[in-house]
PDB file of C-alpha atoms in Angstrom:
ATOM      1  CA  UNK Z   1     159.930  72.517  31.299  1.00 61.00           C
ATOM      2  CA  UNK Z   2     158.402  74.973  33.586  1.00 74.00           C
ATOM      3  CA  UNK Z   3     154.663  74.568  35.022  1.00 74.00           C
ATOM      4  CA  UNK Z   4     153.917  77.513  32.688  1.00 72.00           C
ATOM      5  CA  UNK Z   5     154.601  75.735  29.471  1.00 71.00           C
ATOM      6  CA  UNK Z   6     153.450  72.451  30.155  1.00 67.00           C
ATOM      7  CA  UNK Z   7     149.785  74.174  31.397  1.00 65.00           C
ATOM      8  CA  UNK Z   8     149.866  76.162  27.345  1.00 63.00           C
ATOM      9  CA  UNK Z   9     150.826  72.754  25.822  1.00 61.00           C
ATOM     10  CA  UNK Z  10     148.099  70.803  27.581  1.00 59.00           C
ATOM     11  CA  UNK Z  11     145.651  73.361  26.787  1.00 58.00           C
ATOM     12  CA  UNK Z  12     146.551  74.862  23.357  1.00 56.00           C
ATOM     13  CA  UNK Z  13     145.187  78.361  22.705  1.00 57.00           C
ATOM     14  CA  UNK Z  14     145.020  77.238  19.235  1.00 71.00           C
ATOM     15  CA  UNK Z  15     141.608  76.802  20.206  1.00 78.00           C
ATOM     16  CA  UNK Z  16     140.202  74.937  17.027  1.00 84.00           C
ATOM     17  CA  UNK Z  17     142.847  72.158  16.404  1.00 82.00           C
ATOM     18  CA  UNK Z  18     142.462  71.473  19.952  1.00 83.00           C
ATOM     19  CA  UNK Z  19     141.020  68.215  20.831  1.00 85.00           C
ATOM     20  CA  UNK Z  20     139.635  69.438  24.126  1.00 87.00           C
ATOM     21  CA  UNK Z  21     137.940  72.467  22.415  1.00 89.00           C
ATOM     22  CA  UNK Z  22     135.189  69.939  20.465  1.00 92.00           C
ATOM     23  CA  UNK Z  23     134.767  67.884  23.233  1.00 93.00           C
ATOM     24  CA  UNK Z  24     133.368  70.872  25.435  1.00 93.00           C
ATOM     25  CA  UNK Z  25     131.245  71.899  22.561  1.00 95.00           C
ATOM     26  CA  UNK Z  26     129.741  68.618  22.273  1.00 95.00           C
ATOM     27  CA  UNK Z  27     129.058  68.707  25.633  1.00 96.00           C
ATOM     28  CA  UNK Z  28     127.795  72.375  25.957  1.00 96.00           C
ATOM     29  CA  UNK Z  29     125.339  70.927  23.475  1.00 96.00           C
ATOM     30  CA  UNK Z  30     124.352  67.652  25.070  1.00 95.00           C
ATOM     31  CA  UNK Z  31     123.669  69.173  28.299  1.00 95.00           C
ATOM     32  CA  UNK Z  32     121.827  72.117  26.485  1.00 95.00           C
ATOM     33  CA  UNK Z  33     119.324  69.938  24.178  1.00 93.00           C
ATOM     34  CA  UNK Z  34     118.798  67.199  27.466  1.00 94.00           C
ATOM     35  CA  UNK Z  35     117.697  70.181  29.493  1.00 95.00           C
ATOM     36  CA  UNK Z  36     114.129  71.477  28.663  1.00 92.00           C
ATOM     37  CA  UNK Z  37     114.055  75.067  30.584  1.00 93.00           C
ATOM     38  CA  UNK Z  38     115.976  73.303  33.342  1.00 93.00           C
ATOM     39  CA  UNK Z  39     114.151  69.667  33.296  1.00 95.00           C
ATOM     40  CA  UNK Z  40     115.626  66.542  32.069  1.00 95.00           C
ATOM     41  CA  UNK Z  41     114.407  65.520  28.413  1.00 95.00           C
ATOM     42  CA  UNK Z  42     113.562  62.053  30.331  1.00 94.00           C
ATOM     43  CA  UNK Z  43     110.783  63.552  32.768  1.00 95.00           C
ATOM     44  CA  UNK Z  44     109.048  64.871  29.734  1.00 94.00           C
ATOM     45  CA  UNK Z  45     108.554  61.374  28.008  1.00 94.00           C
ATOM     46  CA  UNK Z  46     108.262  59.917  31.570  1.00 95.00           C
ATOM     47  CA  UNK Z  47     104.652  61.985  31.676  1.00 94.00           C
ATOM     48  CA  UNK Z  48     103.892  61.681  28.393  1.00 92.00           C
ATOM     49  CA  UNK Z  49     103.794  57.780  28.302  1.00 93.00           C
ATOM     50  CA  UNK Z  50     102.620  57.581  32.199  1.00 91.00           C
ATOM     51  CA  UNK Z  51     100.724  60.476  33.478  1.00 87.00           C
ATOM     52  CA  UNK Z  52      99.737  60.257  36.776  1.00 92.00           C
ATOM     53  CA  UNK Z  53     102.361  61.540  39.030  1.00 94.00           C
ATOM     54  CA  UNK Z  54     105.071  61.787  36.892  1.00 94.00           C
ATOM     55  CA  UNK Z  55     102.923  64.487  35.331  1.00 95.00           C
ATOM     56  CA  UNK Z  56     102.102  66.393  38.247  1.00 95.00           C
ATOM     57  CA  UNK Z  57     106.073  66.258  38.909  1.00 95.00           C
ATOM     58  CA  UNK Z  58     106.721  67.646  35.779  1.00 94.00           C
ATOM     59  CA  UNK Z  59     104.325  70.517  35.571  1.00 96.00           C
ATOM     60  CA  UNK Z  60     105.336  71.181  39.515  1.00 96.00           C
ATOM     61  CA  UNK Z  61     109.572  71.655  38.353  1.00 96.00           C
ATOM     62  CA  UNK Z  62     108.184  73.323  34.897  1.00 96.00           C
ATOM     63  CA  UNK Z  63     106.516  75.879  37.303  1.00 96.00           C
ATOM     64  CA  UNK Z  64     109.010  75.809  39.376  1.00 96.00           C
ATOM     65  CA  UNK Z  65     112.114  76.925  37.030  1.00 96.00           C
ATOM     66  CA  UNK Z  66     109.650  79.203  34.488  1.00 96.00           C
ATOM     67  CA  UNK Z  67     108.941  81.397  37.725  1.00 96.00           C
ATOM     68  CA  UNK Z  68     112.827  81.455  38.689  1.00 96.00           C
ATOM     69  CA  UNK Z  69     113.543  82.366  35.085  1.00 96.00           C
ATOM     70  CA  UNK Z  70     111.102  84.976  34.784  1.00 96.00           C
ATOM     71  CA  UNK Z  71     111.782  86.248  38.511  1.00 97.00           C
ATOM     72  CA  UNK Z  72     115.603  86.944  37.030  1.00 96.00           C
ATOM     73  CA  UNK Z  73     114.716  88.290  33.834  1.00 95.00           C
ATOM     74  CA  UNK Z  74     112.014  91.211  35.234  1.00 95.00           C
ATOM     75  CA  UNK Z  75     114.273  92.173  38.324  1.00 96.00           C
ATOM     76  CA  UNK Z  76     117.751  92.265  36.565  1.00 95.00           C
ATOM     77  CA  UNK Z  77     116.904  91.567  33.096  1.00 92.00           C
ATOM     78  CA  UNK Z  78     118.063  95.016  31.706  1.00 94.00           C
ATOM     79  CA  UNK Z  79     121.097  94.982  33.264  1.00 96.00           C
ATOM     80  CA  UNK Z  80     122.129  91.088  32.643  1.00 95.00           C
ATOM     81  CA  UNK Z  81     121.456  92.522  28.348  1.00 95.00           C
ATOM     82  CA  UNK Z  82     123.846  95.248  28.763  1.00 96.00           C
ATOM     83  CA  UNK Z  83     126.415  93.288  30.534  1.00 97.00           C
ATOM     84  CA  UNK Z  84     125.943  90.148  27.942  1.00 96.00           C
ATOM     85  CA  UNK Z  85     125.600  93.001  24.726  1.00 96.00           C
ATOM     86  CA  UNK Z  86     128.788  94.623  26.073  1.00 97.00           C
ATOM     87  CA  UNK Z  87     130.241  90.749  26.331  1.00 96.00           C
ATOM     88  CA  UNK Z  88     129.306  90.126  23.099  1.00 96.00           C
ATOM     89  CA  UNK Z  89     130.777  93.544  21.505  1.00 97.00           C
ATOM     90  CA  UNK Z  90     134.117  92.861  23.353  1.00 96.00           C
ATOM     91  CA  UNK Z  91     133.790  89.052  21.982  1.00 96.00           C
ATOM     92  CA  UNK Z  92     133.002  89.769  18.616  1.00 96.00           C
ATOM     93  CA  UNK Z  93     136.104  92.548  18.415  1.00 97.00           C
ATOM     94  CA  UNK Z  94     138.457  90.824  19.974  1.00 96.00           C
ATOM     95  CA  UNK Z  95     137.781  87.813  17.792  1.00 94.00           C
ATOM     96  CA  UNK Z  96     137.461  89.357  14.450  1.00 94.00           C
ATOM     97  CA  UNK Z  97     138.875  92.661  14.816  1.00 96.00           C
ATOM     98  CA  UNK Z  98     141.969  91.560  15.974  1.00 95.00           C
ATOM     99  CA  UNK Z  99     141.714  88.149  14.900  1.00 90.00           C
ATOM    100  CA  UNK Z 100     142.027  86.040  18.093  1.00 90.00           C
ATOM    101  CA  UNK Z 101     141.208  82.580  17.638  1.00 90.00           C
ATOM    102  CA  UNK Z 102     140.100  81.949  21.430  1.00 90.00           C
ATOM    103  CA  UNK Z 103     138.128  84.779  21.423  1.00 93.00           C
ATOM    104  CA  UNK Z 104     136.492  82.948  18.114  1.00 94.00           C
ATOM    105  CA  UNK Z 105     136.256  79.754  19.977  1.00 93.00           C
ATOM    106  CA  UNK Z 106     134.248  81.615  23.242  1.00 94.00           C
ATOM    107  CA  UNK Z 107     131.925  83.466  20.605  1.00 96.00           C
ATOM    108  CA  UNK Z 108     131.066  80.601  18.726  1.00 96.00           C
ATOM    109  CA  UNK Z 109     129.905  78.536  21.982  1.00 95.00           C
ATOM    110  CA  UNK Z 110     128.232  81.797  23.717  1.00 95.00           C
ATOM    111  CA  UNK Z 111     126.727  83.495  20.850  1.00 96.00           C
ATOM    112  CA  UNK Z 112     123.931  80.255  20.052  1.00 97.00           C
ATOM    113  CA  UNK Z 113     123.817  79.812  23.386  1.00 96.00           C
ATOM    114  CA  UNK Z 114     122.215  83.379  24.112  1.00 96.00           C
ATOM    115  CA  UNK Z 115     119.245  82.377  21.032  1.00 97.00           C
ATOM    116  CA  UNK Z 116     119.276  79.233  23.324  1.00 97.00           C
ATOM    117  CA  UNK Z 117     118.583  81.546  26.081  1.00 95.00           C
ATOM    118  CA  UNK Z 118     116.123  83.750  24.566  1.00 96.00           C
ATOM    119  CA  UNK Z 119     114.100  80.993  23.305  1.00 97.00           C
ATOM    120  CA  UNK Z 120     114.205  79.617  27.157  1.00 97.00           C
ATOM    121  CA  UNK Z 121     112.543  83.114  28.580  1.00 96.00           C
ATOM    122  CA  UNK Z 122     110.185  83.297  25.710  1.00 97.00           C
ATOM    123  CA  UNK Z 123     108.898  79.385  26.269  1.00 97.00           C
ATOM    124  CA  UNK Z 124     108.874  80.246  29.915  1.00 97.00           C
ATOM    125  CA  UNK Z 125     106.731  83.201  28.883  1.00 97.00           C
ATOM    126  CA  UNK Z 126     104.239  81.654  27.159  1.00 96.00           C
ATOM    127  CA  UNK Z 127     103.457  78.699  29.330  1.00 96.00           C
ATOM    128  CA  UNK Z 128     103.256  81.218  32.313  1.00 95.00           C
ATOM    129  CA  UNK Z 129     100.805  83.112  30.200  1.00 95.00           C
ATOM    130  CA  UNK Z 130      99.039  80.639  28.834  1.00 96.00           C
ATOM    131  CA  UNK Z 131      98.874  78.749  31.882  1.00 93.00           C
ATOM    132  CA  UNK Z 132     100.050  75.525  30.460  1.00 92.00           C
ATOM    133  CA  UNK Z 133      99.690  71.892  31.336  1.00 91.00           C
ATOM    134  CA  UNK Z 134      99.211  68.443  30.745  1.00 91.00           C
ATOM    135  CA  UNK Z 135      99.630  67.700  27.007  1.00 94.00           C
ATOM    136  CA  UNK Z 136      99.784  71.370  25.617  1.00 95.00           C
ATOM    137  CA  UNK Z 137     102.766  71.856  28.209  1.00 95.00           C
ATOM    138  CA  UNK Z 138     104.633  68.875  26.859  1.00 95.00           C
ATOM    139  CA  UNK Z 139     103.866  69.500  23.514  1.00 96.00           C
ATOM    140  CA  UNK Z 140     105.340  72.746  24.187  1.00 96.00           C
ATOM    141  CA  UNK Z 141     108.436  71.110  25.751  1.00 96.00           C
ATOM    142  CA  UNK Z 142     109.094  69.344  22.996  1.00 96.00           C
ATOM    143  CA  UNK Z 143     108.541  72.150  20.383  1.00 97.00           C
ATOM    144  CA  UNK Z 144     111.254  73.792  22.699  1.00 97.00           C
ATOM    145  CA  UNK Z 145     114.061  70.714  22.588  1.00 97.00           C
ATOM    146  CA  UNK Z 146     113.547  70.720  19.066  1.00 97.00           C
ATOM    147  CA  UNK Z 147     114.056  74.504  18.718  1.00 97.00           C
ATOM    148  CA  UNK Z 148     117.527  74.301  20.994  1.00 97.00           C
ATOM    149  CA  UNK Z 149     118.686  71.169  18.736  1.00 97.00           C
ATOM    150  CA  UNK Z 150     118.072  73.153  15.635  1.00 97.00           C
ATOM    151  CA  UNK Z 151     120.136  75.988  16.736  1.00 97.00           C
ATOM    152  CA  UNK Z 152     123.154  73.528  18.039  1.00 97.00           C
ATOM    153  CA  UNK Z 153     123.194  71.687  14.759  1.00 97.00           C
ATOM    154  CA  UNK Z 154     123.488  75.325  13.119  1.00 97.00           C
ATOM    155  CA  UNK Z 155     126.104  76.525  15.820  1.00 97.00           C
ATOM    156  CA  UNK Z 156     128.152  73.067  15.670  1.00 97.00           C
ATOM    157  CA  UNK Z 157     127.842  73.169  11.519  1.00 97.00           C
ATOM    158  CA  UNK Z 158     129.162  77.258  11.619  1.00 96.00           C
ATOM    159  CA  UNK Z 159     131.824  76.345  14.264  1.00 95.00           C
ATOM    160  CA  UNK Z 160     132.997  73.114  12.080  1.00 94.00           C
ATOM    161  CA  UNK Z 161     133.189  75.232   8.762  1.00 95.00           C
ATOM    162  CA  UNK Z 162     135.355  78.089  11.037  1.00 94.00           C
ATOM    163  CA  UNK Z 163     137.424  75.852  12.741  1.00 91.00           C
ATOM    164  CA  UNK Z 164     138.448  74.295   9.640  1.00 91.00           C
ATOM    165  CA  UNK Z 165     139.201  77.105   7.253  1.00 91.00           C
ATOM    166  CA  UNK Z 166     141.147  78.405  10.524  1.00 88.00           C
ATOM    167  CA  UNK Z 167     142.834  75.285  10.584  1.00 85.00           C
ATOM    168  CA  UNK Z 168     143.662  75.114   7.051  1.00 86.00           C
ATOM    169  CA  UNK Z 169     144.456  78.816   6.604  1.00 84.00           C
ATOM    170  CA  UNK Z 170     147.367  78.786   9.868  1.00 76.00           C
ATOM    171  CA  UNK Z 171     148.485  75.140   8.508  1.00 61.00           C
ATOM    172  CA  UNK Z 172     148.916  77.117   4.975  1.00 58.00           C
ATOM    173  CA  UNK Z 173     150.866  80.123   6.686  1.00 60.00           C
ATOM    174  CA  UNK Z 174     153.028  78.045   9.410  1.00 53.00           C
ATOM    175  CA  UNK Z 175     154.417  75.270   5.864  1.00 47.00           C
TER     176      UNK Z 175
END
């Protein structure tokens, strides 16, 4: 066996009856729903039971990632759309066009995380604009987290129902 085939057997491009496949998706999506625009889940709650300094910690790395987000998005926010929309178009033909079921797999973990994305710089927005602390900012946090969660147990319930009728419609063509 050559180092070619044993790296396309260990890693099956058969991307949705691959074990390895669901475990990255389950972790894109626990990473994404424990980060709040960058800050752990745990510093939220930390503030909202304590106050004190772990509040003034919180609203410090809130300010702290909403201006690096923004900062990105109004110096190279045009171009990092027509890169991603040009991304996405590739994706999306590639995958359903011509019916590549890796290109499926990539879409279906980078297309929910963009509307994670979105709803990131628009958060970001609004607490900048608003000027947010204390209890609005965490109850703003949280309104977030529960936003991302939403759209990962959409993404994870759409992927599921593709990766299945995949599955089931190659296990149907290969008997």
């Amino acid at each position: 066996m050559d180092w070619y085939s044993a790296v396309f057997e260990l890693i099956d491009m058969r991307s949705f009856s691959n074990l390895w496949y669901w475990i990255a998706l389950a972790a894109v999506w626990s990473q994404t729903s424990r980060y709040v625009l960058g800050v752990p889940y745990d510093m939220i709650q930390r503030a909202d039971r304590h106050g004190g300094q772990p509040e003034i910690d919180l609203e410090d790395m809130v300010r702290i990632n909403c201006n690096r987000l923004l900062y990105v998005a109004n110096t190279s926010g045009l171009w990092i759309v027509g890169i991603l929309a040009m991304l996405m178009t590739s994706m999306i033909l590639i995958a359903f066009v011509y019916d590549v079921e890796f290109a499926q797999a990539v879409f279906l973990l980078g297309a929910p995380m963009l509307v994670v994305g979105f709803l990131s710089l628009n958060t970001a927005r609004v607490i900048q604009e608003q000027g947010l602390t204390g209890k609005a900012l965490r109850k703003r946090m949280h309104r977030h987290r529960t936003a991302t969660q939403f759209v990962g147990m959409v993404a994870i319930f759409v992927t599921a129902l593709w990766g299945m009728y995949q599955n089931m419609t190659i296990g149907a063509l290969g008997q």
